[in-house]
Coordinates of C-alpha atoms and ligand atoms in Angstrom, one line a residue:
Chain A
X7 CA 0.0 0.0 0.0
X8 CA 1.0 3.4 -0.8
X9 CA 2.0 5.8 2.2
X10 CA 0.8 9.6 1.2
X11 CA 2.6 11.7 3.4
X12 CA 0.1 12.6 6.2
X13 CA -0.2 16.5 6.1
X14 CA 1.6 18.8 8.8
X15 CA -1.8 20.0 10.5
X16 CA -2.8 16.2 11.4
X17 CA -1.6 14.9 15.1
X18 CA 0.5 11.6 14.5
X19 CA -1.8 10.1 16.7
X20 CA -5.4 11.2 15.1
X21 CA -3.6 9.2 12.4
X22 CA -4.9 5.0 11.4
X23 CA -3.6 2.4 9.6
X24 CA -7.3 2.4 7.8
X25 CA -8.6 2.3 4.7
X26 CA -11.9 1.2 2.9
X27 CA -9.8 0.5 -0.4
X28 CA -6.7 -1.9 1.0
X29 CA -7.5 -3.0 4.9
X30 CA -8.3 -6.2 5.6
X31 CA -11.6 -7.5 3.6
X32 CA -11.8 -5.0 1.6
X33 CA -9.6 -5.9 -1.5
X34 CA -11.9 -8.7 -3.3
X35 CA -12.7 -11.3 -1.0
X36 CA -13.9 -14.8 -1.2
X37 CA -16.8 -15.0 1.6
X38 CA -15.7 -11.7 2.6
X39 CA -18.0 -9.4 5.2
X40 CA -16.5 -6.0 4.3
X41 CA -19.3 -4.2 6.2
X42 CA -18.4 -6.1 9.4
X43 CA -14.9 -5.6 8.4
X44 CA -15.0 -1.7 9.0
X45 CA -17.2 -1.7 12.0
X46 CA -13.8 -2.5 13.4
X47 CA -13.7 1.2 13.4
X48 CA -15.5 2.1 16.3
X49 CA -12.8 0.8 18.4
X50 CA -10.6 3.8 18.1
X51 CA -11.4 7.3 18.4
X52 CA -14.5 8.8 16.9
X53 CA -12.8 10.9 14.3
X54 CA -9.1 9.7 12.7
X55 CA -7.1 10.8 9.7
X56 CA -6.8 7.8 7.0
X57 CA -3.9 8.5 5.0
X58 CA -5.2 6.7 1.8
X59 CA -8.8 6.3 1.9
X60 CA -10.4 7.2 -1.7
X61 CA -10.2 5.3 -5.2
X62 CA -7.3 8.0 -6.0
X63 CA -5.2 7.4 -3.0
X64 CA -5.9 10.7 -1.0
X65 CA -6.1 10.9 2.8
X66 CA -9.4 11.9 4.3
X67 CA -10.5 12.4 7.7
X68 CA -13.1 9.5 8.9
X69 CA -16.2 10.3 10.7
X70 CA -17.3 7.5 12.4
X71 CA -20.4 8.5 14.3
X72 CA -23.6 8.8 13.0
X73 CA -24.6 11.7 14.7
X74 CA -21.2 13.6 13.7
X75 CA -21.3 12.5 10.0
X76 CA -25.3 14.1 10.3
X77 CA -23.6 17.2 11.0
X78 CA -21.2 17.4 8.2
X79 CA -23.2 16.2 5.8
X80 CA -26.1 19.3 7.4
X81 CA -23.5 22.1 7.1
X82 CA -22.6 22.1 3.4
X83 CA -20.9 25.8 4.0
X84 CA -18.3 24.0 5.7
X85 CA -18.5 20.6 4.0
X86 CA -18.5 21.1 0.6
X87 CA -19.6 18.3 -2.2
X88 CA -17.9 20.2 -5.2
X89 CA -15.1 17.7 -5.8
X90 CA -15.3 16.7 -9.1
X91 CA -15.2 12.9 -8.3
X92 CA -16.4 11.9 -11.7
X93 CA -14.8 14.0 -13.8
X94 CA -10.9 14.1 -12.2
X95 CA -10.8 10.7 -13.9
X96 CA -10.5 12.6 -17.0
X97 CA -8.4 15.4 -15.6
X98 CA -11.3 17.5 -15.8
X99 CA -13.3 19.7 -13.3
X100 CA -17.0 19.7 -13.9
X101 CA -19.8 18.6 -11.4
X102 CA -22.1 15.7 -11.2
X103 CA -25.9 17.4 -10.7
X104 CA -26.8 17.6 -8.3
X105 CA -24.4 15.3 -6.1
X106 CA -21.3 17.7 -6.4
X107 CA -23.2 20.8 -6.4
X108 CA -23.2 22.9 -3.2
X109 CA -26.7 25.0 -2.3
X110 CA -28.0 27.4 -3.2
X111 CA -27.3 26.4 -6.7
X112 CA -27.6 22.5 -5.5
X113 CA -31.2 23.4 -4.9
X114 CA -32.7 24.6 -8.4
X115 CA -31.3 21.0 -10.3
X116 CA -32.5 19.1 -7.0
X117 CA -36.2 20.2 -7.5
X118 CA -36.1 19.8 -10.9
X119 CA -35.4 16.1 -10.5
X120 CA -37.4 15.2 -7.0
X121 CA -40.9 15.3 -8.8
X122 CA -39.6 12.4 -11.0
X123 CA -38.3 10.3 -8.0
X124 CA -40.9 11.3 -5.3
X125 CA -43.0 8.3 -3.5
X126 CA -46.1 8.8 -5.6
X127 CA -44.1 8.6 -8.7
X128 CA -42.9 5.4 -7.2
X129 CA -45.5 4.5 -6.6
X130 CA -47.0 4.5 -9.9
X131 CA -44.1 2.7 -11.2
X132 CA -44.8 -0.5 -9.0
X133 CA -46.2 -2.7 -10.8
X134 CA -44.0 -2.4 -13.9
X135 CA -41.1 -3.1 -11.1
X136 CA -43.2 -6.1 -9.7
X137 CA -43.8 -7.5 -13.3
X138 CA -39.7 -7.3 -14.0
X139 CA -39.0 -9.0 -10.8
X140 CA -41.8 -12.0 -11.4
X141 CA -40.4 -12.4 -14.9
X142 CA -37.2 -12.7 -13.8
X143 CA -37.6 -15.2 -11.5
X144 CA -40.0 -17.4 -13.2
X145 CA -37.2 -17.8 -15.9
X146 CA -35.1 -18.6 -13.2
X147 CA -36.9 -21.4 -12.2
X148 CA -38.0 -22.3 -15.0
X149 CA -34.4 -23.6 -16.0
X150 CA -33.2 -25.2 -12.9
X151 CA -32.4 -25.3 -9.1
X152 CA -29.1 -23.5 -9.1
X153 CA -28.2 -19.5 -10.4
X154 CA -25.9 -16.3 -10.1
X155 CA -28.4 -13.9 -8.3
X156 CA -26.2 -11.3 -9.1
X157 CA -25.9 -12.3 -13.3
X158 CA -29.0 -13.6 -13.9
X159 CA -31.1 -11.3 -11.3
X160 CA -30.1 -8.6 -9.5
X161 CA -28.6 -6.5 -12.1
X162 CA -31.3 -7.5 -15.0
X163 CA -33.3 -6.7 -12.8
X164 CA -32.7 -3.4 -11.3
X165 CA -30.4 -2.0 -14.4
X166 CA -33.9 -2.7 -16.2
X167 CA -36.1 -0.7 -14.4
X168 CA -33.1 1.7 -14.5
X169 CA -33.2 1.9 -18.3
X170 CA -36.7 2.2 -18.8
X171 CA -36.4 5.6 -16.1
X172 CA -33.8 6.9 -18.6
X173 CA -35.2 5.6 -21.9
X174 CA -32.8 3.4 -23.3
X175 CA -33.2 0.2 -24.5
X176 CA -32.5 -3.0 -22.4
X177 CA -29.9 -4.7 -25.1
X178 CA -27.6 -2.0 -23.9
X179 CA -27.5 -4.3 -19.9
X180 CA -24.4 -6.0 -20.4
X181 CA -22.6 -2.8 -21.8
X182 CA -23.4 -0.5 -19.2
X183 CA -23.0 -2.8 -16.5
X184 CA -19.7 -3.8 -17.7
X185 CA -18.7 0.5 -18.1
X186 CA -19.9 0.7 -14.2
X187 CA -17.5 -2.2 -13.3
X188 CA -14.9 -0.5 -14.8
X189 CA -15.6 2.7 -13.4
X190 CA -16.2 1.8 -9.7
X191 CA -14.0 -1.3 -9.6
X192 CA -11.3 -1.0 -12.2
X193 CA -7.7 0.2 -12.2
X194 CA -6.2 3.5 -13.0
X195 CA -6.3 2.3 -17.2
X196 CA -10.0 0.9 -17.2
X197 CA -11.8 3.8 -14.7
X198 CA -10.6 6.6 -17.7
X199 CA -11.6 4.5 -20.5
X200 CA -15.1 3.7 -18.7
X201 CA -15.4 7.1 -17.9
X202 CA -14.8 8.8 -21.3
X203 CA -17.1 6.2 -22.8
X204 CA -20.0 7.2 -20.2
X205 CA -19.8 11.0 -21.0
X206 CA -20.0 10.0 -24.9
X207 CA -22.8 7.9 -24.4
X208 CA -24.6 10.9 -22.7
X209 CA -23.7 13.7 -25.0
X210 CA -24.9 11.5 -27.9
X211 CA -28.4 10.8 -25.9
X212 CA -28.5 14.3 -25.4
X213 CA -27.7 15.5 -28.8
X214 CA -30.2 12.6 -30.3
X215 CA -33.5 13.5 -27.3
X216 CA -33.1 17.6 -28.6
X217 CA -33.2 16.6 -32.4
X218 CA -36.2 14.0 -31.7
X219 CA -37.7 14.0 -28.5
X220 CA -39.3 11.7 -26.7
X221 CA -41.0 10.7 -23.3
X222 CA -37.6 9.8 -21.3
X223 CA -35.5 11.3 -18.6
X224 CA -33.0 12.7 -20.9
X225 CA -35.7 14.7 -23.2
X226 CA -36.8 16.2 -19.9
X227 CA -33.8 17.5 -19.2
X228 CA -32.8 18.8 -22.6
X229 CA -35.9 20.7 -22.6
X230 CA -35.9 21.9 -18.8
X231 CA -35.0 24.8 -17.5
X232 CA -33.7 26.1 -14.1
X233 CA -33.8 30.0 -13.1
X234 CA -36.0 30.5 -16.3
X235 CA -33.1 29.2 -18.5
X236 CA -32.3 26.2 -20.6
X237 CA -29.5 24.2 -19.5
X238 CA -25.8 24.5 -20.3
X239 CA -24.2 21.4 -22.1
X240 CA -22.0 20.7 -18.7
X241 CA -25.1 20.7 -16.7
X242 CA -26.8 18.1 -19.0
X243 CA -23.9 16.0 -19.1
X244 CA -23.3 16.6 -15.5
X245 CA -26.9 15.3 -14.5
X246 CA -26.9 12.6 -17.0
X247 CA -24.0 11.3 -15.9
X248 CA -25.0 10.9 -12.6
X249 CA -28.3 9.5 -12.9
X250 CA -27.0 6.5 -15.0
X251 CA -23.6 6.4 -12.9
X252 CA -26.3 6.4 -9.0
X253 CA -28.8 4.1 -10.5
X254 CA -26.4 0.8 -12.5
X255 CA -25.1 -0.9 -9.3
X256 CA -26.4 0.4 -6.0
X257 CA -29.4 -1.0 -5.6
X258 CA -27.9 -4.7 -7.4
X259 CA -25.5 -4.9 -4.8
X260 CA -27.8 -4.2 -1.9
X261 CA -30.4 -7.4 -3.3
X262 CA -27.0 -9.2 -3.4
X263 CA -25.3 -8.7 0.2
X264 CA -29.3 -9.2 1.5
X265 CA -30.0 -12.4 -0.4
X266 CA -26.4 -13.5 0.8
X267 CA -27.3 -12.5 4.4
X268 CA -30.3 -14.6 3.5
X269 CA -29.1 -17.6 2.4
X270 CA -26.6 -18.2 5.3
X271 CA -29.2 -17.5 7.9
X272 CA -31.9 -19.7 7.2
X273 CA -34.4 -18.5 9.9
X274 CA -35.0 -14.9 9.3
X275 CA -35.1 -16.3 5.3
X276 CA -38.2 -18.9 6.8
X277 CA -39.2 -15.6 9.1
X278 CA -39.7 -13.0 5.9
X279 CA -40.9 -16.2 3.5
X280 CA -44.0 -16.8 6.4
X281 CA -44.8 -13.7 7.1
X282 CA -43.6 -10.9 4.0
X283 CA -45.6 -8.3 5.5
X284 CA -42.1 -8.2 7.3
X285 CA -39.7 -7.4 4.3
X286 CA -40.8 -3.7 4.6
X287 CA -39.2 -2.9 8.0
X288 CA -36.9 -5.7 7.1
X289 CA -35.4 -4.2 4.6
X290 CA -34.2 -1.1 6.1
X291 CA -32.2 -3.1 8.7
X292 CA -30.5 -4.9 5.4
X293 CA -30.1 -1.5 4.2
X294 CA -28.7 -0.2 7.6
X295 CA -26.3 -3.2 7.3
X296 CA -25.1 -3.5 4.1
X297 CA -25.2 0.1 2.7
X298 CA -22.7 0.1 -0.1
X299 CA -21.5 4.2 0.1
X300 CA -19.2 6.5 1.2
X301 CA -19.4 9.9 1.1
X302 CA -17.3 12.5 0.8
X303 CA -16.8 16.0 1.4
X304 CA -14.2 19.1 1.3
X305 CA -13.9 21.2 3.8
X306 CA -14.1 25.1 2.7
X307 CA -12.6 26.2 5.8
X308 CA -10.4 25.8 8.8
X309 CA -11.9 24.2 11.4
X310 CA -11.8 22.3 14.8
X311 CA -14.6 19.6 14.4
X312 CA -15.0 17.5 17.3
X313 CA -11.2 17.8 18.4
X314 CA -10.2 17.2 15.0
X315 CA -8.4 19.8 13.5
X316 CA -9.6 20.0 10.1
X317 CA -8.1 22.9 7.9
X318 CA -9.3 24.0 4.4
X319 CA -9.2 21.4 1.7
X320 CA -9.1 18.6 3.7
X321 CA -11.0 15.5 2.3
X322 CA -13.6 14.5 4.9
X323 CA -15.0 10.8 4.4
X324 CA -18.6 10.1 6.0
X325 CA -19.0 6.5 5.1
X326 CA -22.7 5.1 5.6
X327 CA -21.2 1.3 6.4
X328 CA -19.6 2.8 9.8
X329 CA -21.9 5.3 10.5
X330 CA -24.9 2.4 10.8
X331 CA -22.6 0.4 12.8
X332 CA -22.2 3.4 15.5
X333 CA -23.1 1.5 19.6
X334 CA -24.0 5.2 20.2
X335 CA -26.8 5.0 17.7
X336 CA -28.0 1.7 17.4
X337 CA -28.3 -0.7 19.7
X338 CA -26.2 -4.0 19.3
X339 CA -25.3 -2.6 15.9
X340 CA -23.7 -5.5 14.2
X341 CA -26.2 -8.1 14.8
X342 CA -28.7 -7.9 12.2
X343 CA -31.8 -7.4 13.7
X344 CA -34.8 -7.9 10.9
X345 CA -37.7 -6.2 13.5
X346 CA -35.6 -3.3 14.3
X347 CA -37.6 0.0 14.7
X348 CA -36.2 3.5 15.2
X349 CA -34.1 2.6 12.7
X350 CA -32.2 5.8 11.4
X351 CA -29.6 4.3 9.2
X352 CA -27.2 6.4 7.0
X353 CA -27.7 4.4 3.8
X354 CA -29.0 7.2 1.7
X355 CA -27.2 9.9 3.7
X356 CA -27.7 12.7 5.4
X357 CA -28.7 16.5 4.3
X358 CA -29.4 18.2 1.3
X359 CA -28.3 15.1 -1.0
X360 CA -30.3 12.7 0.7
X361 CA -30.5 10.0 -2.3
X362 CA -32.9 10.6 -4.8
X363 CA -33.2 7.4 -5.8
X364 CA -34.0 6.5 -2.3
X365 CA -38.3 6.0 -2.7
X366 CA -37.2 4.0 -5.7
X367 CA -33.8 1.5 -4.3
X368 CA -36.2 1.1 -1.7
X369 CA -39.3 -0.7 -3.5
X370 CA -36.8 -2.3 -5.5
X371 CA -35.5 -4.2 -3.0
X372 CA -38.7 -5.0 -1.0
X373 CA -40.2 -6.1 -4.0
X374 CA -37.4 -8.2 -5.7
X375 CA -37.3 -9.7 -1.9
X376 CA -41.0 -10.4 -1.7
X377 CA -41.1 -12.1 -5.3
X378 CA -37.9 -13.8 -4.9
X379 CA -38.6 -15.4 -1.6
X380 CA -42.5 -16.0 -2.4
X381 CA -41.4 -17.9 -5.7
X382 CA -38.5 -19.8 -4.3
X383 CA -38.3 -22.3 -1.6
X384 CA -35.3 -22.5 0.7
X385 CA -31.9 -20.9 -1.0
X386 CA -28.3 -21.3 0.6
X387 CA -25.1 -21.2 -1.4
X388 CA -24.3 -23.4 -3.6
X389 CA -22.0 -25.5 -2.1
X390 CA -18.3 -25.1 -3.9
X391 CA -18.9 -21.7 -4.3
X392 CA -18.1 -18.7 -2.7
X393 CA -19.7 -14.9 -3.2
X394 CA -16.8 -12.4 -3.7
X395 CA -17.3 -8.9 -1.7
X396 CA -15.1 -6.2 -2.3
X397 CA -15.2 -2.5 -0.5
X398 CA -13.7 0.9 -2.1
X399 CA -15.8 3.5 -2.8
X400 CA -18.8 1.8 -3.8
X401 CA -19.5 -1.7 -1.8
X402 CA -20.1 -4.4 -4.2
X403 CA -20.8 -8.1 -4.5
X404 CA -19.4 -9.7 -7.7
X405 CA -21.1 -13.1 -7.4
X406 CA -23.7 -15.2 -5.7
X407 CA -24.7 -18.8 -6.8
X408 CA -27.6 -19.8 -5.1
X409 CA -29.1 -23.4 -4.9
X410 CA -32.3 -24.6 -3.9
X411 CA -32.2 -28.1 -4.9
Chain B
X3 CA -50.3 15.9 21.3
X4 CA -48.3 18.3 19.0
X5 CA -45.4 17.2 16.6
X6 CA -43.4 20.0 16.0
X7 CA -41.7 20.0 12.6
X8 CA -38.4 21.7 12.0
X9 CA -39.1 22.0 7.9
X10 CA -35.3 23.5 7.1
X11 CA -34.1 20.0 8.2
X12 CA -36.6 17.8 6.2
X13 CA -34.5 16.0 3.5
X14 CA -37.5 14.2 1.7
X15 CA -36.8 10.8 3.7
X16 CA -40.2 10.1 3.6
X17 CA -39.4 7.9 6.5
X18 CA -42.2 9.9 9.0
X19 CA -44.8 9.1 6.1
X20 CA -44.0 5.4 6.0
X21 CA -44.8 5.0 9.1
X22 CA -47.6 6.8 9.5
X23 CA -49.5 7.8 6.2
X24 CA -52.7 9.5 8.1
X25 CA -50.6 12.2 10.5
X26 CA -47.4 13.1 8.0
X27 CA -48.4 14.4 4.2
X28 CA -45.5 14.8 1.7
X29 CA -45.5 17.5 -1.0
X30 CA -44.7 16.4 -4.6
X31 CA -41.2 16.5 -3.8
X32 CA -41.7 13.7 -1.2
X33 CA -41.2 16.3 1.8
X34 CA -43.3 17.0 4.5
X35 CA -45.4 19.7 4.8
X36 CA -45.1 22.8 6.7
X37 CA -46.2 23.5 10.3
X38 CA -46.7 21.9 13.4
X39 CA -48.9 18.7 13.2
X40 CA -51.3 18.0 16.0
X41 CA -52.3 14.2 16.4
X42 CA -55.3 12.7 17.8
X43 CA -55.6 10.6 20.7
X44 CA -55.3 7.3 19.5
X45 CA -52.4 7.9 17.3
X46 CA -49.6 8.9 19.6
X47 CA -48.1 6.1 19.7
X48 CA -47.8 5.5 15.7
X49 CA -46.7 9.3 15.8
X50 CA -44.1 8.8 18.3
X51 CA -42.6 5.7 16.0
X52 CA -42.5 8.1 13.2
X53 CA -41.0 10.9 15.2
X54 CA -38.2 8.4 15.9
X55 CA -37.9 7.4 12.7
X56 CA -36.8 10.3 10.9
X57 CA -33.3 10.3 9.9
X58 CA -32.6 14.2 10.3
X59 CA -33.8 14.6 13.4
X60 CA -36.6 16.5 11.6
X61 CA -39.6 16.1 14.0
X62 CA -39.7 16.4 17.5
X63 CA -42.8 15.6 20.4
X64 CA -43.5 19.0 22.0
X65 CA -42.9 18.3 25.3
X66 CA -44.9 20.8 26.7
X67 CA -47.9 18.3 25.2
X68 CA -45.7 15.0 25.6
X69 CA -46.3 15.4 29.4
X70 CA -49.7 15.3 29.1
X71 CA -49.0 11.7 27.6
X72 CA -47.8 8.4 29.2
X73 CA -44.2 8.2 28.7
X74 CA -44.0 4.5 29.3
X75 CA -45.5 4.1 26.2
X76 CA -42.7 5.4 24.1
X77 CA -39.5 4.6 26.6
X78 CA -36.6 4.2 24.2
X79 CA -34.8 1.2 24.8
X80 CA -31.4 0.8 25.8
X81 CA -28.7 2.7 23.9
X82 CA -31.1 4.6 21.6
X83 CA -31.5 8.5 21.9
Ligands
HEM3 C1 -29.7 1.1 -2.5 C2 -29.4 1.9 -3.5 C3 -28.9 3.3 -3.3 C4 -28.1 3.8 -2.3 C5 -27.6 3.1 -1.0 C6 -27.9 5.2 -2.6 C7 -27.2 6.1 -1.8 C8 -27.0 7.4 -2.1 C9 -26.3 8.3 -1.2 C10 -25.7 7.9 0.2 C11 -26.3 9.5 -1.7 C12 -25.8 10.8 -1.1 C13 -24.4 11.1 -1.7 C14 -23.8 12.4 -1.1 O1 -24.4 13.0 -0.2 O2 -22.7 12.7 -1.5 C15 -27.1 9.4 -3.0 C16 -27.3 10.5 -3.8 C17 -28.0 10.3 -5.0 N1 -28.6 9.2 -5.5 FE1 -28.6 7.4 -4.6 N2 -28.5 5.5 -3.8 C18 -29.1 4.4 -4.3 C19 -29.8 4.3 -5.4 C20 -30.1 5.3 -6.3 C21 -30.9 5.2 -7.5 C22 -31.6 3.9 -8.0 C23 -30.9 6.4 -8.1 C24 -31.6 6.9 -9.3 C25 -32.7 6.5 -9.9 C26 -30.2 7.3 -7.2 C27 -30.0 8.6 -7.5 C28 -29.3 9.5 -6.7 C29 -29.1 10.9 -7.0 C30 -29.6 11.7 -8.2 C31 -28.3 11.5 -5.9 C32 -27.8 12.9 -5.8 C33 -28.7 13.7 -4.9 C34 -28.2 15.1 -4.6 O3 -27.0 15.3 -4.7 O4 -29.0 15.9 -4.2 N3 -29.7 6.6 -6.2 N4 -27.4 8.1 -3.2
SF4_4 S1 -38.8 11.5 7.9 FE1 -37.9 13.5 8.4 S2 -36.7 14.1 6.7 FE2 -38.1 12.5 6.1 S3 -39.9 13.5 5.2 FE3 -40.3 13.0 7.3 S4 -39.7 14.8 8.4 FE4 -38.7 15.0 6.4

């Protein structure tokens, strides 16, 4: 692992041998548990500097507790989100909309988008969602006792719905499954390649929606405007980005690690499969333990956070996975605890960027749970096998063969 | 008794309405609507679960009224706020 030099305003001892990209379980792992893997960082003090804690090697400060990482993520005057994640792949310097937007300008793109993610629009997608996730799984069946969840549902199925949000065809699955692989998981060649490939894809759907428009997501946004104006090119290409970038593997890697969690513990499986109108409350504990993001933020100023001297430009990481692993705010916090209540988890973050998605991810996963364990009889892994995890910036879960012969 | 809602800290969670459909109403956006909310007798306890429930720390139980209510109802357990 490479040692950054730790910066001159850090106390050696705030400092950790920690990282979500190369500790222990979080390099791909055969049967590995990288959410339990971090917890391990509510041992030491609340608040530590990581010397190499984001896909680019940079050093960030960790905040572990809940109720601290709420506050960063409330005060966006001192916590900025304008760091050009996405783009300084490419050496370039333009936002994602509205992720890396700070208010008041975050505000005007976030409205614009809420009315097409809000829970009655959800709502109204349901049973399309339902109807993917029965399809699915009756094909599954159909051909055998035995299948990668992860291959053969959890990505056709959520990518799917995914598409038909943005327009595009489904044919183009494997494609842009494969470009957020590359992007998320790859190395310093495949993340620019995937990258520049992503921004072409969206300045050609952009280019194509304002010459003939249809009913899709990226028409609407050709055609919007914000602050009774159109939209620059950038700020097209900066939300469309986004939206296909937040939508291809987040909500496929949560169905994963919960059908894993599933499958090795056979009685809450029973527990949801005899009584599903438990998978609602369920599913937030699965999404309090096996969120798959971290977030981060640049501080605009100095300042002394919670004994931690932070100074202007520091990287400040606020990852959900420790956060909803914090004794301080839940109770026993890594036993998995499928009747939780109060549940307050970090999954879709805190403050102004609360997920948009989050209505949606949500009745994905209840419902691809409620179909999948209504249709199947008892899974476990398939025996031989074993699912690979990996952490970084984005949790994911590469494979999961399931057998219920 | 009376839910007091802090709007400038509603993110659109949604969580309060999940819980409780009848007492929280979301706007288009998916956020709740502004002012305090009083609830009727028989719901306190469903309000109090969604009071809990919100991630921002969004809604708070107006204690002036919450006295007026049996507390045992709603003890937290162990090692939540
Ligand atoms: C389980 C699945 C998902 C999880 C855990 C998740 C998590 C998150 C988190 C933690 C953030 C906040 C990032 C930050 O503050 O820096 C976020 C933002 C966002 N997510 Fe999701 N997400 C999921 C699925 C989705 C889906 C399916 C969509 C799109 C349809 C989506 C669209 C967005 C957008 C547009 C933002 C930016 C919001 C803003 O900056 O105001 N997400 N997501
Ligand atoms: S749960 Fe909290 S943040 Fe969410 S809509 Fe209700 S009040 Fe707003």
């Amino acid at each position: 692992m490479a040692i950054n030099p730790v910066p001159d305003h850090v106390p050696p001892e705030m400092v950790r041998d920690f990282s979500l990209f190369t500790s222990p379980g979080m390099p791909p792992t055969p049967n590995g548990d990288p959410h339990a893997a971090v917890a391990c960082a509510h041992d030491g003090p609340p608040i530590f500097y990581s010397p190499y804690n984001t896909q680019d090697g940079r050093g960030t400060w960790v905040i572990t507790r809940a109720a601290d990482q709420r506050k960063v993520l409330q005060d966006t005057e001192t916590f900025s989100s304008h760091r050009s994640i996405f783009s300084s792949v490419l050496g370039e310097t333009w936002p994602t909309i509205p992720l890396e937007l700070d208010p008041p300008a975050h505000g005007a793109f976030r409205s614009l988008l809420s009315p097409l993610l809000s829970p009655k629009r959800v709502t109204a997608l349901e049973p399309a969602v339902r109807e993917r996730a029965i399809t699915l799984i009756d094909g599954i069946t159909a051909s055998g006792t035995s299948c990668d969840v992860m291959k053969d549902f959890a990505f056709p199925f959520t990518v799917g719905i995914f598409l038909r949000f943005l327009g595009l065809p489904d044919q183009g699955l494997d494609t842009f499954v494969g470009w957020a692989k590359d992007l998320l998981h790859g190395n310093d060649v495949e993340r620019p390649v995937a990258a520049r490939k992503i921004v072409a894809f969206i300045d050609e759907l952009a280019n194509n929606r304002r010459k003939d428009p249809v009913d899709d997501l990226m028409t609407f946004i050709v055609q919007a405007q914000v602050e009774g104006r159109r939209l620059t090119d950038d700020e097209i290409r900066g939300i469309g980005v986004l939206v296909f970038v937040a939508g291809l593997d987040t909500v496929a890697a949560a169905i994963g690690f919960d059908l894993a969690y599933l499958a090795r513990n056979i009685k809450d499986q029973e527990l949801l499969r005899s009584e599903p109108d438990r998978i609602v409350l369920a599913t937030e504990e699965l999404l309090r333990a096996y969120p798959p993001i971290q977030l981060i933020r640049v501080a605009t100023k100095d300042i002394d956070f919670e004994g931690a001297p932070i100074r202007k430009g520091d990287y400040v990481s606020c990852a959900t996975m420790i956060a909803n692993r914090d004794p301080e705010e839940f109770e026993s916090p890594n036993t998995v605890d499928l009747a939780r209540e109060h549940n307050r988890h970090a999954a879709f973050g805190y403050g102004p960027h609360r997920c948009l998605g989050s209505h949606l991810a949500r009745r994905e996963i209840v419902i691809g749970l409620e179909e999948w364990l209504a249709r199947l009889p008892t899974f476990r892994i398939k025996e031989g096998t074993a699912p690979i995890t990996c952490g970084g910036h984005v949790f994911g879960i590469e494979n999961l063969i399931l057998d219920w012969s | 008794m009376r839910i007091i809602v802090h709007n400038a800290k509603c993110q659109g969670h949604a969580r309060c309405s999940a819980q409780a459909p009848s007492i929280f109403t979301l706007d288009d956006e998916g956020y709740v609507l502004r002012g305090d909310i009083n609830v009727a007798q028989g719901d306190e306890l469903l309000a109090s679960r969604a009071v809990r429930s919100c991630p921002e720390r969004a809604l708070e139980v107006d204690s002036s009224s919450a006295a007026r209510f049996d507390p045992a109802a709603i003890q937290p357990k162990a090692g939540e706020a």
